Tab-separated table of C-alpha atoms and ligand atoms in Angstrom:
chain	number	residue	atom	x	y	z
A	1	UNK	CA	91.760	152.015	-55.756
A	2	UNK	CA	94.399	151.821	-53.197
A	3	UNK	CA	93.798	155.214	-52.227
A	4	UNK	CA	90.336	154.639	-51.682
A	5	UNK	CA	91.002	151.700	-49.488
A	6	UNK	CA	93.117	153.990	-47.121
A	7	UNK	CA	90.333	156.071	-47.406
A	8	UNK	CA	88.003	153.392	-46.072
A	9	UNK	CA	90.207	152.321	-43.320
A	10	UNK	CA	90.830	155.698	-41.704
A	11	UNK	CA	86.968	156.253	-41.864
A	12	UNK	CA	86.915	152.858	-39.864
A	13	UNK	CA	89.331	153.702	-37.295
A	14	UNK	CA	86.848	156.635	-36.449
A	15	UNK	CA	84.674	153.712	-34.733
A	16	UNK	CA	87.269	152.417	-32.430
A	17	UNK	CA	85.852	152.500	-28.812
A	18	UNK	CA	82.039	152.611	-30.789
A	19	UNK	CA	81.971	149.923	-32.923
A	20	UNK	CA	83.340	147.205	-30.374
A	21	UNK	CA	83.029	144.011	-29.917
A	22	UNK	CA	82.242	144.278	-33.676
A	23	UNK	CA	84.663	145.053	-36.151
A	24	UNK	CA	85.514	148.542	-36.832
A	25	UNK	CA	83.977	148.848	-40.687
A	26	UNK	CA	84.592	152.228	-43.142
A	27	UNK	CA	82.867	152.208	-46.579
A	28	UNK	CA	83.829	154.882	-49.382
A	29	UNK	CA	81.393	154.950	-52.715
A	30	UNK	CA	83.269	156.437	-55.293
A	31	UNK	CA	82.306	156.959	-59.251
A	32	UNK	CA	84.122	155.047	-62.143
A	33	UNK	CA	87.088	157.873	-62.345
A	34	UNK	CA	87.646	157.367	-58.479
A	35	UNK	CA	85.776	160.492	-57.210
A	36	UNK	CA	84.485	160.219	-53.923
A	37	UNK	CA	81.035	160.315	-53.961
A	38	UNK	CA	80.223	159.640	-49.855
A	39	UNK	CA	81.891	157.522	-47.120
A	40	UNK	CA	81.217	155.799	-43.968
A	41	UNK	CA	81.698	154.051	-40.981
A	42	UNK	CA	80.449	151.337	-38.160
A	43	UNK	CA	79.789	154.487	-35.035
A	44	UNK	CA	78.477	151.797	-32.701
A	45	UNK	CA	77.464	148.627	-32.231
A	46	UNK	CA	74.099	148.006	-32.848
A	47	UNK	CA	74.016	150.723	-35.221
A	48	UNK	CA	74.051	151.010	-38.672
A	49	UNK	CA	76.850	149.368	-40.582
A	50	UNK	CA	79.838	151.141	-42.402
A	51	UNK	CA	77.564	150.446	-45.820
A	52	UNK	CA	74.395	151.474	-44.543
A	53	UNK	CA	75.982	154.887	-43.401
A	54	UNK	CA	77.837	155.387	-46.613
A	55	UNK	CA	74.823	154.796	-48.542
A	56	UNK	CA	72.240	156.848	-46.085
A	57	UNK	CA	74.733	159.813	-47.137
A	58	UNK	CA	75.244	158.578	-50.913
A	59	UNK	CA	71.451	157.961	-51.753
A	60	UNK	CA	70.711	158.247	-55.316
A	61	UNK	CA	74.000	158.693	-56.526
A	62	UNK	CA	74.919	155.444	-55.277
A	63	UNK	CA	73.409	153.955	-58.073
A	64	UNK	CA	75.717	152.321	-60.870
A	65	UNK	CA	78.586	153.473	-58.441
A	66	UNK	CA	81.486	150.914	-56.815
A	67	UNK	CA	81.525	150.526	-52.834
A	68	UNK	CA	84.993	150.052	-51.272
A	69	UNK	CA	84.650	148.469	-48.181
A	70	UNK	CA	87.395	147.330	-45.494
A	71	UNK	CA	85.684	144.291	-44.535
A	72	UNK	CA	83.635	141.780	-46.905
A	73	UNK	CA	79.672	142.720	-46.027
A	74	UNK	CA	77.386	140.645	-44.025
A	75	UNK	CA	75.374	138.371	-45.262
A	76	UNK	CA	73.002	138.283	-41.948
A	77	UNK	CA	70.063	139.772	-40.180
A	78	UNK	CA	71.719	140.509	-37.341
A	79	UNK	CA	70.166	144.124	-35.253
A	80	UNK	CA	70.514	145.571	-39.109
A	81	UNK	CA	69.830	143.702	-42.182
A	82	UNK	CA	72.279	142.530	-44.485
A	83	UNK	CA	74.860	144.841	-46.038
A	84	UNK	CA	75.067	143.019	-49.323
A	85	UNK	CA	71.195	143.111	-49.964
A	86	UNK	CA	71.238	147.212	-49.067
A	87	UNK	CA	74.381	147.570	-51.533
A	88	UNK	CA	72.216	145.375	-53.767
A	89	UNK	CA	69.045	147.216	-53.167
A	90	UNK	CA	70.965	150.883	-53.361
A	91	UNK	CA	71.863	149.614	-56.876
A	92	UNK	CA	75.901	149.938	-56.800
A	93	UNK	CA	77.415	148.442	-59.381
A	94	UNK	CA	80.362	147.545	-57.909
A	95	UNK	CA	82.221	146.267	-54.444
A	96	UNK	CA	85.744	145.691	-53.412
A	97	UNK	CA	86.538	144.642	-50.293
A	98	UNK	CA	89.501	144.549	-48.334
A	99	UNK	CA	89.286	141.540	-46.044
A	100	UNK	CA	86.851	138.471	-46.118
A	101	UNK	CA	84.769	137.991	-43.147
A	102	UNK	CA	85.449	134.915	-41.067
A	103	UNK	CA	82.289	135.310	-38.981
A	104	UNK	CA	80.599	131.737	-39.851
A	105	UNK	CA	77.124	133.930	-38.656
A	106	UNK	CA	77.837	136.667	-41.221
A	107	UNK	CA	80.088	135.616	-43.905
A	108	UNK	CA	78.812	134.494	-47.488
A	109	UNK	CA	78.474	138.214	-48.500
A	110	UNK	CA	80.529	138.529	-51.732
A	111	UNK	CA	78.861	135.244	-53.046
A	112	UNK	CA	75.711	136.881	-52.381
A	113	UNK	CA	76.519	139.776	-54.058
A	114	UNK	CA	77.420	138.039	-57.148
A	115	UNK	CA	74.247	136.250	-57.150
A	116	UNK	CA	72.071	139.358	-57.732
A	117	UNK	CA	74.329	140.441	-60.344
A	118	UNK	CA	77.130	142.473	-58.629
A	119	UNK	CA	80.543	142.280	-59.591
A	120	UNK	CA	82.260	142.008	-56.171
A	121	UNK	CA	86.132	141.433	-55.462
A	122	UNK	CA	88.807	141.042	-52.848
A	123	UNK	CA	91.598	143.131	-53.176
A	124	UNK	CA	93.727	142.969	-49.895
A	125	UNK	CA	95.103	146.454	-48.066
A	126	UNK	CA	97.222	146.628	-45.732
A	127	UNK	CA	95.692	149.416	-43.570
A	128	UNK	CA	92.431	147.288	-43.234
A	129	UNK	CA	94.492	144.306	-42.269
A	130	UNK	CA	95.585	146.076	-39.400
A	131	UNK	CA	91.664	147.180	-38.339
A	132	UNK	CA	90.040	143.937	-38.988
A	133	UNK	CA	92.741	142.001	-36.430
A	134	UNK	CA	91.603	142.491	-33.105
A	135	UNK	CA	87.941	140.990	-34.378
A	136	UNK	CA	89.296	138.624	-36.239
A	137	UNK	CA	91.231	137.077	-33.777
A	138	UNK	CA	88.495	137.370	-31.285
A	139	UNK	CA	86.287	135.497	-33.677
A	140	UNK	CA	88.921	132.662	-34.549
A	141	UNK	CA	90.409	132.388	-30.759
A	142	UNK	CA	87.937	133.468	-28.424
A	143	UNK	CA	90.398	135.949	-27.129
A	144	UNK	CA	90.051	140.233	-26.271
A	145	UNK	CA	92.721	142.122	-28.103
A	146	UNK	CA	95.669	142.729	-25.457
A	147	UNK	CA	97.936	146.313	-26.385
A	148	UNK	CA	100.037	147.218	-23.412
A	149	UNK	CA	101.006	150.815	-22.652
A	150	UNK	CA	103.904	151.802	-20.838
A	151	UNK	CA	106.003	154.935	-20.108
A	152	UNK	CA	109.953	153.784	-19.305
A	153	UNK	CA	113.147	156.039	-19.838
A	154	UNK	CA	115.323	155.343	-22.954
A	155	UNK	CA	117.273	152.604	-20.963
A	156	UNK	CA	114.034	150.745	-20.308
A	157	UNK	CA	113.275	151.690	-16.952
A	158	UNK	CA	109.371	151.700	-16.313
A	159	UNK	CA	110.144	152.894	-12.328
A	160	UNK	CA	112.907	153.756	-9.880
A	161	UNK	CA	114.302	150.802	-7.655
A	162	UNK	CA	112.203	152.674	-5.125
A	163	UNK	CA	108.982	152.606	-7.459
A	164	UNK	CA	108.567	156.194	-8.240
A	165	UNK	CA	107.809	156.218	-11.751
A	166	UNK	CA	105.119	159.020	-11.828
A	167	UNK	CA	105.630	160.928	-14.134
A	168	UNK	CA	108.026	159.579	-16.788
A	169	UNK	CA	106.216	160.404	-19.602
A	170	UNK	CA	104.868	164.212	-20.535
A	171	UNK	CA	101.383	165.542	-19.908
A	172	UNK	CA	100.320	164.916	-23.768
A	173	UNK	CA	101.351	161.208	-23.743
A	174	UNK	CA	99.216	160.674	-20.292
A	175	UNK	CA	96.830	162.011	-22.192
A	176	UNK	CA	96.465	159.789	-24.732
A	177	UNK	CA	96.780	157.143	-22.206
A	178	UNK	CA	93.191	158.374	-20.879
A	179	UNK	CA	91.463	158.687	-24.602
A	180	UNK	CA	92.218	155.367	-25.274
A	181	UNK	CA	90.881	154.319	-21.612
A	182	UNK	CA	87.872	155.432	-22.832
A	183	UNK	CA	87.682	153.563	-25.480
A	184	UNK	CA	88.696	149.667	-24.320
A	185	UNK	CA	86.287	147.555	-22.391
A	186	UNK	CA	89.183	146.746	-20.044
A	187	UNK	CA	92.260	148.335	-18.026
A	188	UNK	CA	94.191	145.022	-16.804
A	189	UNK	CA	96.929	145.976	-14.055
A	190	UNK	CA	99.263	144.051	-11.759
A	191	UNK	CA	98.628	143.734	-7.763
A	192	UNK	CA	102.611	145.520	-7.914
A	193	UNK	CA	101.178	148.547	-9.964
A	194	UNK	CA	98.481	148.530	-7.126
A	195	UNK	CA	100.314	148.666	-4.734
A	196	UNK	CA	103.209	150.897	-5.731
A	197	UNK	CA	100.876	153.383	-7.347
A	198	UNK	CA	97.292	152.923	-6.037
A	199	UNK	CA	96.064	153.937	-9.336
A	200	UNK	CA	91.955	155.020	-10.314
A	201	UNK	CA	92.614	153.603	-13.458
A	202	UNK	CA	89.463	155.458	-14.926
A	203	UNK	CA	89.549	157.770	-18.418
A	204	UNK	CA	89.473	161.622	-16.919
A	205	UNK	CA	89.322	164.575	-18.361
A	206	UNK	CA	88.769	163.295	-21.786
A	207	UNK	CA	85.485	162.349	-23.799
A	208	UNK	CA	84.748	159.109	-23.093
A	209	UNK	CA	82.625	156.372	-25.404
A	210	UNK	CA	82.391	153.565	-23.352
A	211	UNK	CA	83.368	152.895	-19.661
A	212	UNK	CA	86.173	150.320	-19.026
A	213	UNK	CA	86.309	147.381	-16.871
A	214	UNK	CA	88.801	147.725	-14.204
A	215	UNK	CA	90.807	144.296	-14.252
A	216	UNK	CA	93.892	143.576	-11.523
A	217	UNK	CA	95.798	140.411	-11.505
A	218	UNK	CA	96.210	139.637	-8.599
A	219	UNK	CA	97.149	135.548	-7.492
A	220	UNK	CA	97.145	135.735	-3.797
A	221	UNK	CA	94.173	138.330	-3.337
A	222	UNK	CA	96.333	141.123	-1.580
A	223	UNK	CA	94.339	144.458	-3.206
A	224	UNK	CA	94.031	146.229	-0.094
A	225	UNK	CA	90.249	147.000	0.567
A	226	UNK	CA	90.965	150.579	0.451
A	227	UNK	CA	92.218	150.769	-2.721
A	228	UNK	CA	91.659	153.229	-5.111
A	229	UNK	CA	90.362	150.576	-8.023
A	230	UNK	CA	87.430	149.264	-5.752
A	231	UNK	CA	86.138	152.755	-5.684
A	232	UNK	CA	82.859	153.434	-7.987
A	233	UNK	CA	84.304	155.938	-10.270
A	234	UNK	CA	82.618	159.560	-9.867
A	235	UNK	CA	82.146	160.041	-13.622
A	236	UNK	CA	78.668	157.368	-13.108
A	237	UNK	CA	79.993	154.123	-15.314
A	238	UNK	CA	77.188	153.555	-17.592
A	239	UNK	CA	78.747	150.187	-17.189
A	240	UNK	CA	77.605	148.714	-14.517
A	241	UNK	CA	80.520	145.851	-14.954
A	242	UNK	CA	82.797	149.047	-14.128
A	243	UNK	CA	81.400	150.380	-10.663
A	244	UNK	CA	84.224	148.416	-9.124
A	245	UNK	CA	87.069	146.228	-9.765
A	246	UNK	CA	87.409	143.060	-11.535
A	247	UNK	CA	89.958	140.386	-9.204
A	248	UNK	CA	91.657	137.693	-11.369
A	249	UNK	CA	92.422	135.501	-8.279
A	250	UNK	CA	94.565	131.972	-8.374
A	251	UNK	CA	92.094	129.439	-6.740
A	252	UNK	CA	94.266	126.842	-6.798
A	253	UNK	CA	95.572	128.184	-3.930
A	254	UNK	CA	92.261	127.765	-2.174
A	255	UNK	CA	93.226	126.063	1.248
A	256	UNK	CA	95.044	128.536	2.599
A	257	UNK	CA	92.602	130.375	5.229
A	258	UNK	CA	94.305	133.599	5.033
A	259	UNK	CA	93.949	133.735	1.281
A	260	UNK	CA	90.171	132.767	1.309
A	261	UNK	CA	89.602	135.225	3.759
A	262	UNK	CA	90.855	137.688	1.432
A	263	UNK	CA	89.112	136.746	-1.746
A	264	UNK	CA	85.872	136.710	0.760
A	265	UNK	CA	86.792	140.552	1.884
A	266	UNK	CA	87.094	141.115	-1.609
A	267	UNK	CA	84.126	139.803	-2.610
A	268	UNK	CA	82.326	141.793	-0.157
A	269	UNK	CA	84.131	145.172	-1.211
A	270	UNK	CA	81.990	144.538	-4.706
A	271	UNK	CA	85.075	142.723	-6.431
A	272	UNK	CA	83.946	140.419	-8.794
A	273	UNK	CA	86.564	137.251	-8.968
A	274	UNK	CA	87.407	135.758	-11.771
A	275	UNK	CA	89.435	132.642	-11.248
A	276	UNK	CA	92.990	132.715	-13.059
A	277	UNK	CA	93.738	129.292	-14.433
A	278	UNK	CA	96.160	126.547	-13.661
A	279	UNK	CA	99.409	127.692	-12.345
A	280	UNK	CA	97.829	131.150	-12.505
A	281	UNK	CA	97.621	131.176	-16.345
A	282	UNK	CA	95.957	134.247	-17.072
A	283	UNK	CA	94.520	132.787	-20.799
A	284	UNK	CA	91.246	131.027	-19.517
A	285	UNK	CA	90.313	134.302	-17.134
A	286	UNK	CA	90.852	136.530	-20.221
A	287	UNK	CA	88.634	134.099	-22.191
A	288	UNK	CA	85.765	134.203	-19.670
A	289	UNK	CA	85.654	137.699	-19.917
A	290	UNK	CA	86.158	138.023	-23.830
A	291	UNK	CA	82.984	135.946	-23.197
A	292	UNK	CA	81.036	138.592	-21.167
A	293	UNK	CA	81.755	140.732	-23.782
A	294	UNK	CA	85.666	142.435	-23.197
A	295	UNK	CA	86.719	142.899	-26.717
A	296	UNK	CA	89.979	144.853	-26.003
A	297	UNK	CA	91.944	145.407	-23.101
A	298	UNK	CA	94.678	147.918	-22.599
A	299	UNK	CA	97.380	146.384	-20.147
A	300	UNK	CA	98.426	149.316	-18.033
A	301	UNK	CA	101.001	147.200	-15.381
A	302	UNK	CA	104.835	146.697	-14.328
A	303	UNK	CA	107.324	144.657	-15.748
A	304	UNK	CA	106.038	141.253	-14.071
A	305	UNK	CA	102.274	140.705	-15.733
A	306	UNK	CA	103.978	141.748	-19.246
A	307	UNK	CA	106.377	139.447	-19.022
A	308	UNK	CA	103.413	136.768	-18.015
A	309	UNK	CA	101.965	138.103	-20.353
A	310	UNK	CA	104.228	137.335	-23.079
A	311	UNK	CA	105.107	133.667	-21.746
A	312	UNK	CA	101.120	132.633	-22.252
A	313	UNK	CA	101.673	134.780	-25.643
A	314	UNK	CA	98.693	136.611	-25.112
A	315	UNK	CA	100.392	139.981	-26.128
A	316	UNK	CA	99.169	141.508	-29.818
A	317	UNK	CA	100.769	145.357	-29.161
A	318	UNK	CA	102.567	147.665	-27.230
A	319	UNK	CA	102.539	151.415	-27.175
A	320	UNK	CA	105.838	152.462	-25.698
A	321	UNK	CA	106.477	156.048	-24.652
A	322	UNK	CA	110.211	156.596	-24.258
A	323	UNK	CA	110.931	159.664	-21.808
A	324	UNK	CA	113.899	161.680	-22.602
A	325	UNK	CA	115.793	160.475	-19.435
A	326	UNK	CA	118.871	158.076	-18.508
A	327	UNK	CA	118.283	155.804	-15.287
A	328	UNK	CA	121.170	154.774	-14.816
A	329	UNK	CA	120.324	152.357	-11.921
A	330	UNK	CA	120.963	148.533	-12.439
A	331	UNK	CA	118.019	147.606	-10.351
A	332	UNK	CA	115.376	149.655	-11.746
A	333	UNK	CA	112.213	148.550	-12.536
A	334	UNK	CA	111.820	147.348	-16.255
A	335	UNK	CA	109.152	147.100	-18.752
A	336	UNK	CA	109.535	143.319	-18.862
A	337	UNK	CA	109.891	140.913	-16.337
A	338	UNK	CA	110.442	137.029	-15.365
A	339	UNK	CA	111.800	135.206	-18.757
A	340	UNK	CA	115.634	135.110	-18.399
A	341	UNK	CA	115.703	133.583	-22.693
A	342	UNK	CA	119.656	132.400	-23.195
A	343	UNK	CA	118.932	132.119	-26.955
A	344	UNK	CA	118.669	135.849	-28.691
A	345	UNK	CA	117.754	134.528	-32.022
A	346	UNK	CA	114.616	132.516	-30.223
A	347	UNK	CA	112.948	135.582	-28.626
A	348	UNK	CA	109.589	136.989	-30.768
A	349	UNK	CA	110.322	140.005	-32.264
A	350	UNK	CA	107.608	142.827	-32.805
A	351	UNK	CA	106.825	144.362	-36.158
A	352	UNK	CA	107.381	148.199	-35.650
A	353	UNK	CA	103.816	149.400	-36.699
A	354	UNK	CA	104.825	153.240	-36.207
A	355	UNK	CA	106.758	156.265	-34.341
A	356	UNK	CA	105.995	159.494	-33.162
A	357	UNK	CA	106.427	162.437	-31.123
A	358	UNK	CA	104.204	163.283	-28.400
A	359	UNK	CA	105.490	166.492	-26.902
A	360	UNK	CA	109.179	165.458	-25.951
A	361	UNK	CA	108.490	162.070	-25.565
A	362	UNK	CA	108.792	159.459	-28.241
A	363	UNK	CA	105.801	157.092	-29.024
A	364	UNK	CA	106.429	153.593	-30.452
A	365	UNK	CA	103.834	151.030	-31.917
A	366	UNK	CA	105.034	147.740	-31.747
A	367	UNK	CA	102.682	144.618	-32.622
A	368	UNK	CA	103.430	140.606	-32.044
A	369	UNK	CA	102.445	138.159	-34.578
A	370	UNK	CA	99.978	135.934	-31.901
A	371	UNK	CA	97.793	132.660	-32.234
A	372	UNK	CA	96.399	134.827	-35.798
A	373	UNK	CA	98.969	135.253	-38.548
A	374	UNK	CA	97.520	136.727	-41.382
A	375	UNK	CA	93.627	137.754	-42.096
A	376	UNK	CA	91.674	135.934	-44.219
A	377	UNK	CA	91.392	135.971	-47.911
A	378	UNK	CA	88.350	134.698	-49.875
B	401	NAP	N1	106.049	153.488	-16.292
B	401	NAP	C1	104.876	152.928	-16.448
B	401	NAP	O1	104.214	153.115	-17.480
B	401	NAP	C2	104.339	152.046	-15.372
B	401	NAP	C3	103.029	151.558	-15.491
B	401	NAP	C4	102.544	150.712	-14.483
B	401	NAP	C5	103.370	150.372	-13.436
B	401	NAP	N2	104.622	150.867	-13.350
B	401	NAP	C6	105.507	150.502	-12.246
B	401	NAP	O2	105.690	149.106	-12.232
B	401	NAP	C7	105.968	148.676	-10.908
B	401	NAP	C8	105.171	147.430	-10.569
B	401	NAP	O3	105.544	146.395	-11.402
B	401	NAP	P1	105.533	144.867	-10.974
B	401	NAP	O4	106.228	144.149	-12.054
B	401	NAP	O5	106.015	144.715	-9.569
B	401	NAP	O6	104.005	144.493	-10.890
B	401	NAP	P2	102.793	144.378	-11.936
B	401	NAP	O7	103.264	143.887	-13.230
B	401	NAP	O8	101.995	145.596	-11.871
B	401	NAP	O9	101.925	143.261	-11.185
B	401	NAP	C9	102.089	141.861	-11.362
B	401	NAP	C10	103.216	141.387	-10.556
B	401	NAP	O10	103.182	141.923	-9.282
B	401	NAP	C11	104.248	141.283	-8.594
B	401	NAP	N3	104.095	141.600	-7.221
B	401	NAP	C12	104.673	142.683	-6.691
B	401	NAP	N4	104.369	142.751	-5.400
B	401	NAP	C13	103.577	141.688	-5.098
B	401	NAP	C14	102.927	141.214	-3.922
B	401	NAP	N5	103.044	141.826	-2.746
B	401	NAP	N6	102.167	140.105	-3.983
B	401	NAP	C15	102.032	139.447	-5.141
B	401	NAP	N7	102.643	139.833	-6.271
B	401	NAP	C16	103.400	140.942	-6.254
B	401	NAP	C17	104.188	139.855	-9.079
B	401	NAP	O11	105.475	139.569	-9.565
B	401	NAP	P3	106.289	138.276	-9.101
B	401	NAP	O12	105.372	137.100	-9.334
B	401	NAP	O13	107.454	138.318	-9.983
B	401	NAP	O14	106.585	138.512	-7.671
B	401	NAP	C18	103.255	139.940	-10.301
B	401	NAP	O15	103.780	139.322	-11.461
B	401	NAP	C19	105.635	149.848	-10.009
B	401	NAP	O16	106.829	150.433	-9.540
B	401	NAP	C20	104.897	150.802	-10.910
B	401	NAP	O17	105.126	152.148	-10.545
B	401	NAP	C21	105.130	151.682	-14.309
């Protein structure tokens, strides 16, 4: 059984830049002895769901067979039908699930289950934990999923007192960096990344399924005009939110001339503005845009908007390459920035999710426990 719930969850992960906003979904079918008999997953949103695709490729033999499924199936007519009246329908005998859904518009699909005669249980799995937490805490907080990915050298340098910091990290980490730009709905930077490094901040050479947002936070409005993030990427965004960038802008400030004249110029470049909020809390921008439809956003910045970062506790994970290479250099630039804590035992610490090698550097997945503890059980 457990088996077959990995099974499920690595089919899910397949959907991850596709299946966004909604959760990424795999479904396995498998006979009474365990045998596989088809799987699936959620490809895109607004297509069919993990069940649906499992049972398209099942079809007869689905019949009087048990569906493993990482999250609990809907229970709605949303742009498909409900999952638990095709598993119903397709005549399964069975379904396990591995999280229950917290969507109040598509929950109830277990209990629905049950009523046309299915036997249908939650038996939690790790693995699908892991999938199901960027929607669920988008569904329970109103918040996009924030990972941060940096590049520093074993001592924690992300930069050179200078700025250089291009390239720590080896050609095969970078280019991960770009698949997974092409799967987010948002890049967020910092206006010192900007304007240290001028970067495009746009997925290249790489396939890409969906066309970020290009976010910079940036208080006092200083992106130069000519920078390379207000350009309209070459590749033709099918996104039109991603022809240029995205300006989270502290309004508060809003008498100062200068400044307006700024955010105006801006504005006029094509920048949309999106107002920080008090005190240039960054929380109530990222929940206006989780609200136009940014699910996840990939923080790609210096050391001073991840440490703001973590004091509004927005931050759920970190992918840290670490570059075989010694600093050295007290005043280097670091991956975190602008806390100063005087009490070790109160800091957060990360759960280390994984390690690996990417060519000769080494790749670290860390994730922070944030406003969402634990998925749901029903
Ligand atoms: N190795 C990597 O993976 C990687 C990735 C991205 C960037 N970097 C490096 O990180 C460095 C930039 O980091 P950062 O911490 O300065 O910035 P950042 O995190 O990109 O941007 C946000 C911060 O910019 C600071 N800032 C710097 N100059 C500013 C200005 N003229 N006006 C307003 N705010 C300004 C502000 O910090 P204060 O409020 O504290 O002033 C703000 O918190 C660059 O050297 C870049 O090369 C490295």
């Amino acid at each position: 059984m457990r088996e077959l719930l990995a099974r499920a969850a690595r089919m899910a992960s397949r959907g991850h830049g596709g299946a966004e906003p909604n959760p990424m979904v795999g479904c396995v079918i498998a006979d009474h002895d365990g045998r596989v008999i088809a799987d699936g997953y959620h490809r895109r949103c607004g297509g069919p769901h993990a069940e649906v695709d499992a049972l398209t490729a099942a079809g007869a033999r689905a019949r009087g067979a048990i569906a493993l499924v990482t999250l609990e199936p809907c229970n709605h007519h949303g742009r498909t039908g409900p999952c638990s009246e095709a598993l119903a329908d397709a005549g399964v005998a069975e379904v396990i699930y591995a999280v229950g859904d917290p969507n109040p518009l598509a929950k109830g699909g277990a209990e629905r289950l049950r009523e046309r005669g299915i036997r249908a249980f939650h038996v939690p799995h790790a693995a699908a934990d892991e999938l199901a937490l960027p929607f669920l805490k988008r569904v329970r907080t109103g918040l996009p999923w924030i990972s941060a990915k940096w590049a520093q050298s074993i001592d924690g340098a992300v930069a050179l007192a200078n700025g250089d910091s291009q390239w720590l990290s080896g050609a095969r980490s970078r280019r991960m960096v770009h698949r997974e730009r092409g799967r987010v709905d948002a890049i967020l930077t910092g206006i010192g990344t900007v304007l240290e490094d001028d970067p495009r901040l746009t997925a290249r050479d790489v396939r890409v399924v969906r066309t970020p947002r290009r976010i910079v936070f940036d208080p006092d409005a200083r992106t130069p005009l000519d920078a390379n993030v207000l350009q309209t990427p070459t590749d033709g965004a099918q996104n039109p939110a991603a022809h240029t960038a995205t300006i989270l802008v502290d309004l508060s400030s809003s008498t100062d001339t200068a400044f307006l004249r700024r955010v105006e110029a801006l504005t006029a470049r094509g920048a949309t503005i999106v107002p920080l909020g008090r005190g240039g809390a960054i929380e109530p921008a990222l929940r206006a845009l989780a609200r136009e439809g940014v699910a996840t956003v990939l923080v790609e910045s210096g050391g001073g908007l991840v440490g703001r970062l973590l004091r509004e506790k927005l931050l759920d994970e970190a992918w840290v390459f670490v570059a075989p290479l010694l600093v050295a250099d007290d005043v280097a630039r670091r991956s975190a920035r602008g806390l100063a804590p005087e009490v070790l035992a109160e800091i957060p610490r990360a759960r280390l999710l994984s390690v690996r090698r990417r060519g000769a550097d080494a790749l670290l997945h860390y994730r922070w426990a944030s406003a969402l503890t634990t998925p749901t059980s029903s």
